Amino acid sequence: MRRTAGCARRWRSCLGLATRQRCLLSNFPPCWQALSLHSIEEVIGFLMFVSPDADDAPGYYQIWRFMIDHRRQGQGHGRAALALALAEIRARPDARSIEICYKPSNANAKQFYASMGFVEKGLDADGHDMLAVINLA
């Protein structure tokens, strides 16, 4: 599993990923880190995390998008990719916490994120998504 960013060919491959739900991707502000995930030369997923900007508390990181092509799920790719992203965030000197959210009804996501160290904090302000956090400091 390699982590790369900025390659137009791989970005176009990301747009062709098959997920259970269709997502529309757009332009990203500079504080968003968008990463394509691939096995050898095949793009198999996408991960985006947000680093703090001037409007955020320092050290507060969020994973906003994380998807693995449904045909490649259950093969360890998601675990390896998330581990790389978490290591990258943890290596940043200001990192204090990492947050992710998921649908409360998604038992697989709950188990997966808990196994990666995330602890549920409750529903978001809209009451639609479960928030889970890794506290680093």
Short mmCIF file of N, CA and C in Angstrom, two decimals:
data_model
loop_
_atom_site.label_atom_id
_atom_site.label_comp_id
_atom_site.label_asym_id
_atom_site.label_seq_id
_atom_site.Cartn_x
_atom_site.Cartn_y
_atom_site.Cartn_z
N MET A 1 0.86 -1.17 0.00
CA MET A 1 0.00 0.00 0.00
C MET A 1 0.90 1.22 0.00
N ARG A 2 0.70 2.12 -0.95
CA ARG A 2 1.46 3.36 -0.99
C ARG A 2 0.52 4.53 -0.82
N ARG A 3 1.05 5.65 -0.31
CA ARG A 3 0.28 6.87 -0.17
C ARG A 3 0.87 7.89 -1.12
N THR A 4 0.04 8.44 -1.99
CA THR A 4 0.49 9.48 -2.90
C THR A 4 -0.56 10.57 -2.95
N ALA A 5 -0.15 11.74 -3.40
CA ALA A 5 -1.09 12.84 -3.59
C ALA A 5 -0.67 13.62 -4.82
N GLY A 6 -1.62 14.20 -5.53
CA GLY A 6 -1.33 15.12 -6.61
C GLY A 6 -1.19 14.55 -7.99
N CYS A 7 -1.29 13.28 -8.18
CA CYS A 7 -1.13 12.70 -9.51
C CYS A 7 -2.48 12.71 -10.23
N ALA A 8 -2.54 13.44 -11.36
CA ALA A 8 -3.81 13.61 -12.07
C ALA A 8 -4.39 12.27 -12.53
N ARG A 9 -3.54 11.37 -13.00
CA ARG A 9 -4.04 10.08 -13.48
C ARG A 9 -4.69 9.31 -12.34
N ARG A 10 -4.07 9.30 -11.21
CA ARG A 10 -4.64 8.57 -10.07
C ARG A 10 -5.89 9.26 -9.55
N TRP A 11 -5.92 10.59 -9.61
CA TRP A 11 -7.12 11.31 -9.19
C TRP A 11 -8.30 10.92 -10.05
N ARG A 12 -8.07 10.85 -11.38
CA ARG A 12 -9.15 10.44 -12.27
C ARG A 12 -9.60 9.01 -11.94
N SER A 13 -8.67 8.15 -11.54
CA SER A 13 -9.03 6.79 -11.15
C SER A 13 -9.91 6.80 -9.91
N CYS A 14 -9.64 7.72 -8.99
CA CYS A 14 -10.47 7.82 -7.78
C CYS A 14 -11.91 8.12 -8.13
N LEU A 15 -12.11 8.91 -9.16
CA LEU A 15 -13.48 9.28 -9.54
C LEU A 15 -14.27 8.08 -10.03
N GLY A 16 -13.58 7.02 -10.45
CA GLY A 16 -14.26 5.83 -10.95
C GLY A 16 -14.47 4.76 -9.90
N LEU A 17 -14.12 5.02 -8.65
CA LEU A 17 -14.30 4.02 -7.60
C LEU A 17 -15.77 3.69 -7.42
N ALA A 18 -16.04 2.45 -7.17
CA ALA A 18 -17.41 2.00 -6.94
C ALA A 18 -17.64 1.83 -5.45
N THR A 19 -18.50 2.66 -4.89
CA THR A 19 -18.89 2.52 -3.50
C THR A 19 -20.36 2.15 -3.47
N ARG A 20 -20.86 1.85 -2.32
CA ARG A 20 -22.27 1.50 -2.22
C ARG A 20 -23.16 2.74 -2.42
N GLN A 21 -22.60 3.92 -2.13
CA GLN A 21 -23.31 5.17 -2.37
C GLN A 21 -22.43 6.05 -3.24
N ARG A 22 -23.02 6.81 -4.13
CA ARG A 22 -22.26 7.72 -4.98
C ARG A 22 -21.94 8.99 -4.21
N CYS A 23 -20.71 9.47 -4.34
CA CYS A 23 -20.27 10.69 -3.68
C CYS A 23 -19.76 11.64 -4.75
N LEU A 24 -19.97 12.92 -4.56
CA LEU A 24 -19.46 13.92 -5.48
C LEU A 24 -18.32 14.66 -4.80
N LEU A 25 -17.14 14.67 -5.44
CA LEU A 25 -15.97 15.34 -4.89
C LEU A 25 -15.79 16.66 -5.61
N SER A 26 -15.29 17.66 -4.92
CA SER A 26 -15.14 18.99 -5.47
C SER A 26 -13.76 19.54 -5.15
N ASN A 27 -13.60 20.85 -5.25
CA ASN A 27 -12.33 21.50 -4.92
C ASN A 27 -12.11 21.50 -3.42
N PHE A 28 -10.83 21.46 -3.00
CA PHE A 28 -10.51 21.38 -1.58
C PHE A 28 -9.73 22.61 -1.14
N PRO A 29 -10.03 23.15 0.05
CA PRO A 29 -9.21 24.21 0.62
C PRO A 29 -7.83 23.66 0.99
N PRO A 30 -6.83 24.52 1.16
CA PRO A 30 -5.47 24.06 1.45
C PRO A 30 -5.33 23.22 2.73
N CYS A 31 -6.20 23.41 3.70
CA CYS A 31 -6.07 22.64 4.95
C CYS A 31 -6.58 21.20 4.81
N TRP A 32 -7.17 20.84 3.67
CA TRP A 32 -7.64 19.49 3.45
C TRP A 32 -6.54 18.69 2.78
N GLN A 33 -6.25 17.52 3.30
CA GLN A 33 -5.23 16.63 2.75
C GLN A 33 -5.94 15.47 2.06
N ALA A 34 -5.93 15.44 0.74
CA ALA A 34 -6.60 14.39 -0.02
C ALA A 34 -5.57 13.38 -0.51
N LEU A 35 -5.82 12.11 -0.24
CA LEU A 35 -4.88 11.04 -0.56
C LEU A 35 -5.57 9.95 -1.35
N SER A 36 -4.95 9.53 -2.44
CA SER A 36 -5.47 8.35 -3.15
C SER A 36 -4.81 7.12 -2.52
N LEU A 37 -5.54 6.05 -2.47
CA LEU A 37 -5.06 4.81 -1.88
C LEU A 37 -5.01 3.75 -2.98
N HIS A 38 -3.85 3.12 -3.12
CA HIS A 38 -3.77 2.10 -4.17
C HIS A 38 -2.93 0.92 -3.75
N SER A 39 -3.21 -0.17 -4.43
CA SER A 39 -2.48 -1.42 -4.28
C SER A 39 -1.80 -1.64 -5.62
N ILE A 40 -0.48 -1.59 -5.62
CA ILE A 40 0.35 -1.62 -6.83
C ILE A 40 -0.06 -0.42 -7.69
N GLU A 41 -0.68 -0.60 -8.84
CA GLU A 41 -1.06 0.54 -9.67
C GLU A 41 -2.56 0.79 -9.73
N GLU A 42 -3.33 0.01 -9.01
CA GLU A 42 -4.78 0.15 -9.03
C GLU A 42 -5.25 1.03 -7.86
N VAL A 43 -5.99 2.08 -8.17
CA VAL A 43 -6.56 2.91 -7.12
C VAL A 43 -7.72 2.15 -6.49
N ILE A 44 -7.67 2.03 -5.16
CA ILE A 44 -8.69 1.25 -4.46
C ILE A 44 -9.44 2.07 -3.42
N GLY A 45 -9.04 3.33 -3.21
CA GLY A 45 -9.73 4.11 -2.20
C GLY A 45 -9.28 5.56 -2.16
N PHE A 46 -9.84 6.25 -1.18
CA PHE A 46 -9.62 7.68 -1.04
C PHE A 46 -9.74 8.02 0.44
N LEU A 47 -8.86 8.88 0.92
CA LEU A 47 -8.92 9.34 2.30
C LEU A 47 -8.63 10.83 2.32
N MET A 48 -9.40 11.57 3.08
CA MET A 48 -9.18 13.01 3.21
C MET A 48 -9.25 13.38 4.68
N PHE A 49 -8.21 14.07 5.16
CA PHE A 49 -8.27 14.59 6.52
C PHE A 49 -8.06 16.08 6.49
N VAL A 50 -8.58 16.74 7.51
CA VAL A 50 -8.55 18.19 7.61
C VAL A 50 -7.63 18.57 8.75
N SER A 51 -6.66 19.41 8.42
CA SER A 51 -5.78 19.93 9.45
C SER A 51 -6.33 21.26 9.93
N PRO A 52 -6.01 21.65 11.14
CA PRO A 52 -6.57 22.90 11.68
C PRO A 52 -6.15 24.11 10.85
N ASP A 53 -7.08 25.04 10.67
CA ASP A 53 -6.73 26.32 10.04
C ASP A 53 -6.97 27.42 11.07
N ALA A 54 -6.98 28.66 10.63
CA ALA A 54 -7.07 29.80 11.55
C ALA A 54 -8.36 29.79 12.38
N ASP A 55 -9.42 29.14 11.88
CA ASP A 55 -10.69 29.13 12.60
C ASP A 55 -10.84 27.97 13.58
N ASP A 56 -9.86 27.06 13.60
CA ASP A 56 -9.96 25.86 14.44
C ASP A 56 -9.03 25.93 15.63
N ALA A 57 -9.36 25.14 16.64
CA ALA A 57 -8.45 24.98 17.77
C ALA A 57 -7.20 24.26 17.28
N PRO A 58 -6.02 24.65 17.74
CA PRO A 58 -4.79 24.00 17.30
C PRO A 58 -4.78 22.52 17.65
N GLY A 59 -4.28 21.71 16.72
CA GLY A 59 -4.09 20.29 16.98
C GLY A 59 -5.30 19.41 16.81
N TYR A 60 -6.41 19.97 16.34
CA TYR A 60 -7.67 19.24 16.22
C TYR A 60 -7.82 18.79 14.75
N TYR A 61 -7.60 17.51 14.47
CA TYR A 61 -7.67 16.96 13.12
C TYR A 61 -8.94 16.15 12.95
N GLN A 62 -9.46 16.14 11.72
CA GLN A 62 -10.67 15.39 11.41
C GLN A 62 -10.47 14.60 10.13
N ILE A 63 -10.93 13.36 10.14
CA ILE A 63 -10.97 12.57 8.92
C ILE A 63 -12.37 12.74 8.35
N TRP A 64 -12.45 13.40 7.20
CA TRP A 64 -13.75 13.74 6.62
C TRP A 64 -14.23 12.73 5.60
N ARG A 65 -13.33 12.10 4.90
CA ARG A 65 -13.71 11.11 3.89
C ARG A 65 -12.75 9.93 3.97
N PHE A 66 -13.33 8.74 3.94
CA PHE A 66 -12.52 7.53 3.92
C PHE A 66 -13.34 6.46 3.23
N MET A 67 -12.86 6.00 2.08
CA MET A 67 -13.60 4.96 1.39
C MET A 67 -12.65 4.00 0.69
N ILE A 68 -13.07 2.75 0.69
CA ILE A 68 -12.37 1.68 -0.01
C ILE A 68 -13.38 1.08 -0.97
N ASP A 69 -12.96 0.87 -2.21
CA ASP A 69 -13.82 0.24 -3.21
C ASP A 69 -14.43 -1.03 -2.60
N HIS A 70 -15.73 -1.20 -2.76
CA HIS A 70 -16.41 -2.33 -2.12
C HIS A 70 -15.83 -3.67 -2.54
N ARG A 71 -15.24 -3.74 -3.73
CA ARG A 71 -14.65 -4.99 -4.19
C ARG A 71 -13.35 -5.32 -3.47
N ARG A 72 -12.76 -4.32 -2.79
CA ARG A 72 -11.48 -4.51 -2.09
C ARG A 72 -11.64 -4.47 -0.57
N GLN A 73 -12.86 -4.34 -0.09
CA GLN A 73 -13.08 -4.32 1.36
C GLN A 73 -12.88 -5.70 1.95
N GLY A 74 -12.52 -5.74 3.23
CA GLY A 74 -12.31 -7.01 3.92
C GLY A 74 -10.98 -7.67 3.62
N GLN A 75 -10.06 -6.95 2.97
CA GLN A 75 -8.76 -7.50 2.59
C GLN A 75 -7.60 -6.82 3.32
N GLY A 76 -7.92 -5.96 4.30
CA GLY A 76 -6.88 -5.29 5.07
C GLY A 76 -6.42 -3.96 4.51
N HIS A 77 -6.92 -3.57 3.35
CA HIS A 77 -6.50 -2.31 2.74
C HIS A 77 -6.93 -1.10 3.57
N GLY A 78 -8.15 -1.11 4.06
CA GLY A 78 -8.65 0.01 4.85
C GLY A 78 -7.87 0.17 6.14
N ARG A 79 -7.59 -0.94 6.80
CA ARG A 79 -6.82 -0.90 8.05
C ARG A 79 -5.42 -0.35 7.80
N ALA A 80 -4.75 -0.81 6.74
CA ALA A 80 -3.40 -0.32 6.42
C ALA A 80 -3.43 1.16 6.06
N ALA A 81 -4.40 1.57 5.27
CA ALA A 81 -4.49 2.98 4.86
C ALA A 81 -4.78 3.89 6.04
N LEU A 82 -5.72 3.50 6.88
CA LEU A 82 -6.04 4.33 8.04
C LEU A 82 -4.86 4.40 9.00
N ALA A 83 -4.15 3.29 9.17
CA ALA A 83 -2.97 3.29 10.04
C ALA A 83 -1.92 4.28 9.53
N LEU A 84 -1.72 4.33 8.22
CA LEU A 84 -0.77 5.29 7.64
C LEU A 84 -1.22 6.73 7.88
N ALA A 85 -2.50 6.99 7.67
CA ALA A 85 -3.01 8.35 7.88
C ALA A 85 -2.91 8.75 9.36
N LEU A 86 -3.25 7.85 10.25
CA LEU A 86 -3.15 8.15 11.68
C LEU A 86 -1.70 8.41 12.08
N ALA A 87 -0.77 7.64 11.53
CA ALA A 87 0.65 7.86 11.83
C ALA A 87 1.11 9.22 11.32
N GLU A 88 0.64 9.60 10.13
CA GLU A 88 1.00 10.91 9.58
C GLU A 88 0.47 12.04 10.47
N ILE A 89 -0.75 11.92 10.93
CA ILE A 89 -1.32 12.96 11.79
C ILE A 89 -0.60 12.97 13.14
N ARG A 90 -0.38 11.80 13.72
CA ARG A 90 0.31 11.73 15.02
C ARG A 90 1.71 12.35 14.96
N ALA A 91 2.36 12.28 13.81
CA ALA A 91 3.72 12.81 13.66
C ALA A 91 3.76 14.34 13.63
N ARG A 92 2.63 14.96 13.46
CA ARG A 92 2.60 16.43 13.42
C ARG A 92 2.73 16.97 14.85
N PRO A 93 3.62 17.93 15.04
CA PRO A 93 3.90 18.41 16.40
C PRO A 93 2.70 18.99 17.14
N ASP A 94 1.72 19.51 16.41
CA ASP A 94 0.57 20.14 17.07
C ASP A 94 -0.58 19.17 17.32
N ALA A 95 -0.48 17.92 16.85
CA ALA A 95 -1.61 16.97 16.91
C ALA A 95 -2.02 16.68 18.35
N ARG A 96 -3.30 16.92 18.64
CA ARG A 96 -3.85 16.67 19.98
C ARG A 96 -5.00 15.68 19.94
N SER A 97 -5.75 15.66 18.81
CA SER A 97 -6.86 14.71 18.69
C SER A 97 -7.17 14.47 17.21
N ILE A 98 -7.80 13.32 16.96
CA ILE A 98 -8.22 12.94 15.61
C ILE A 98 -9.67 12.49 15.73
N GLU A 99 -10.52 13.05 14.90
CA GLU A 99 -11.96 12.74 14.95
C GLU A 99 -12.42 12.13 13.64
N ILE A 100 -13.36 11.21 13.74
CA ILE A 100 -14.01 10.64 12.56
C ILE A 100 -15.49 10.49 12.90
N CYS A 101 -16.34 10.41 11.91
CA CYS A 101 -17.76 10.17 12.18
C CYS A 101 -18.27 9.10 11.23
N TYR A 102 -19.36 8.47 11.64
CA TYR A 102 -19.98 7.42 10.84
C TYR A 102 -21.43 7.29 11.26
N LYS A 103 -22.19 6.60 10.46
CA LYS A 103 -23.61 6.37 10.75
C LYS A 103 -23.73 5.44 11.96
N PRO A 104 -24.52 5.80 12.96
CA PRO A 104 -24.65 4.96 14.16
C PRO A 104 -25.13 3.54 13.86
N SER A 105 -25.86 3.36 12.78
CA SER A 105 -26.36 2.03 12.41
C SER A 105 -25.30 1.15 11.75
N ASN A 106 -24.13 1.71 11.45
CA ASN A 106 -23.08 0.96 10.77
C ASN A 106 -22.20 0.22 11.79
N ALA A 107 -22.61 -1.00 12.12
CA ALA A 107 -21.89 -1.79 13.13
C ALA A 107 -20.47 -2.12 12.70
N ASN A 108 -20.25 -2.33 11.39
CA ASN A 108 -18.89 -2.62 10.91
C ASN A 108 -17.97 -1.43 11.12
N ALA A 109 -18.45 -0.22 10.83
CA ALA A 109 -17.64 0.99 11.04
C ALA A 109 -17.34 1.16 12.52
N LYS A 110 -18.32 0.96 13.36
CA LYS A 110 -18.12 1.10 14.80
C LYS A 110 -17.01 0.17 15.29
N GLN A 111 -17.09 -1.09 14.90
CA GLN A 111 -16.09 -2.07 15.32
C GLN A 111 -14.71 -1.74 14.72
N PHE A 112 -14.67 -1.37 13.45
CA PHE A 112 -13.41 -1.06 12.78
C PHE A 112 -12.71 0.13 13.44
N TYR A 113 -13.44 1.23 13.61
CA TYR A 113 -12.82 2.43 14.18
C TYR A 113 -12.42 2.22 15.64
N ALA A 114 -13.20 1.46 16.39
CA ALA A 114 -12.83 1.15 17.77
C ALA A 114 -11.52 0.35 17.79
N SER A 115 -11.37 -0.57 16.84
CA SER A 115 -10.15 -1.38 16.80
C SER A 115 -8.92 -0.54 16.43
N MET A 116 -9.15 0.62 15.83
CA MET A 116 -8.06 1.53 15.46
C MET A 116 -7.79 2.56 16.55
N GLY A 117 -8.54 2.50 17.66
CA GLY A 117 -8.29 3.38 18.79
C GLY A 117 -9.28 4.50 18.99
N PHE A 118 -10.29 4.61 18.13
CA PHE A 118 -11.29 5.66 18.27
C PHE A 118 -12.27 5.30 19.39
N VAL A 119 -12.68 6.31 20.14
CA VAL A 119 -13.65 6.15 21.23
C VAL A 119 -14.87 7.01 20.90
N GLU A 120 -16.04 6.40 20.95
CA GLU A 120 -17.27 7.14 20.65
C GLU A 120 -17.50 8.25 21.66
N LYS A 121 -17.91 9.43 21.15
CA LYS A 121 -18.20 10.59 22.01
C LYS A 121 -19.67 10.98 21.97
N GLY A 122 -20.45 10.37 21.11
CA GLY A 122 -21.87 10.71 20.99
C GLY A 122 -22.19 11.21 19.61
N LEU A 123 -23.46 11.55 19.41
CA LEU A 123 -23.92 12.02 18.10
C LEU A 123 -23.49 13.46 17.85
N ASP A 124 -23.36 13.79 16.57
CA ASP A 124 -23.03 15.17 16.20
C ASP A 124 -24.19 16.10 16.52
N ALA A 125 -24.01 17.39 16.27
CA ALA A 125 -25.02 18.40 16.61
C ALA A 125 -26.34 18.15 15.90
N ASP A 126 -26.30 17.57 14.70
CA ASP A 126 -27.52 17.28 13.95
C ASP A 126 -28.17 15.97 14.39
N GLY A 127 -27.46 15.17 15.18
CA GLY A 127 -27.99 13.90 15.63
C GLY A 127 -27.98 12.80 14.58
N HIS A 128 -27.21 12.99 13.50
CA HIS A 128 -27.19 12.00 12.42
C HIS A 128 -25.98 11.08 12.45
N ASP A 129 -24.83 11.58 12.85
CA ASP A 129 -23.58 10.81 12.79
C ASP A 129 -22.98 10.63 14.18
N MET A 130 -22.37 9.46 14.38
CA MET A 130 -21.63 9.17 15.61
C MET A 130 -20.25 9.80 15.47
N LEU A 131 -19.82 10.52 16.50
CA LEU A 131 -18.48 11.08 16.53
C LEU A 131 -17.60 10.15 17.38
N ALA A 132 -16.40 9.87 16.87
CA ALA A 132 -15.43 9.06 17.60
C ALA A 132 -14.09 9.77 17.53
N VAL A 133 -13.33 9.69 18.61
CA VAL A 133 -12.11 10.50 18.74
C VAL A 133 -10.96 9.65 19.27
N ILE A 134 -9.76 9.96 18.80
CA ILE A 134 -8.52 9.49 19.41
C ILE A 134 -7.88 10.71 20.05
N ASN A 135 -7.75 10.71 21.36
CA ASN A 135 -7.06 11.81 22.06
C ASN A 135 -5.59 11.49 22.14
N LEU A 136 -4.76 12.44 21.70
CA LEU A 136 -3.32 12.23 21.66
C LEU A 136 -2.60 12.96 22.78
N ALA A 137 -3.23 13.99 23.34
CA ALA A 137 -2.56 14.77 24.38
C ALA A 137 -3.38 14.81 25.65
#
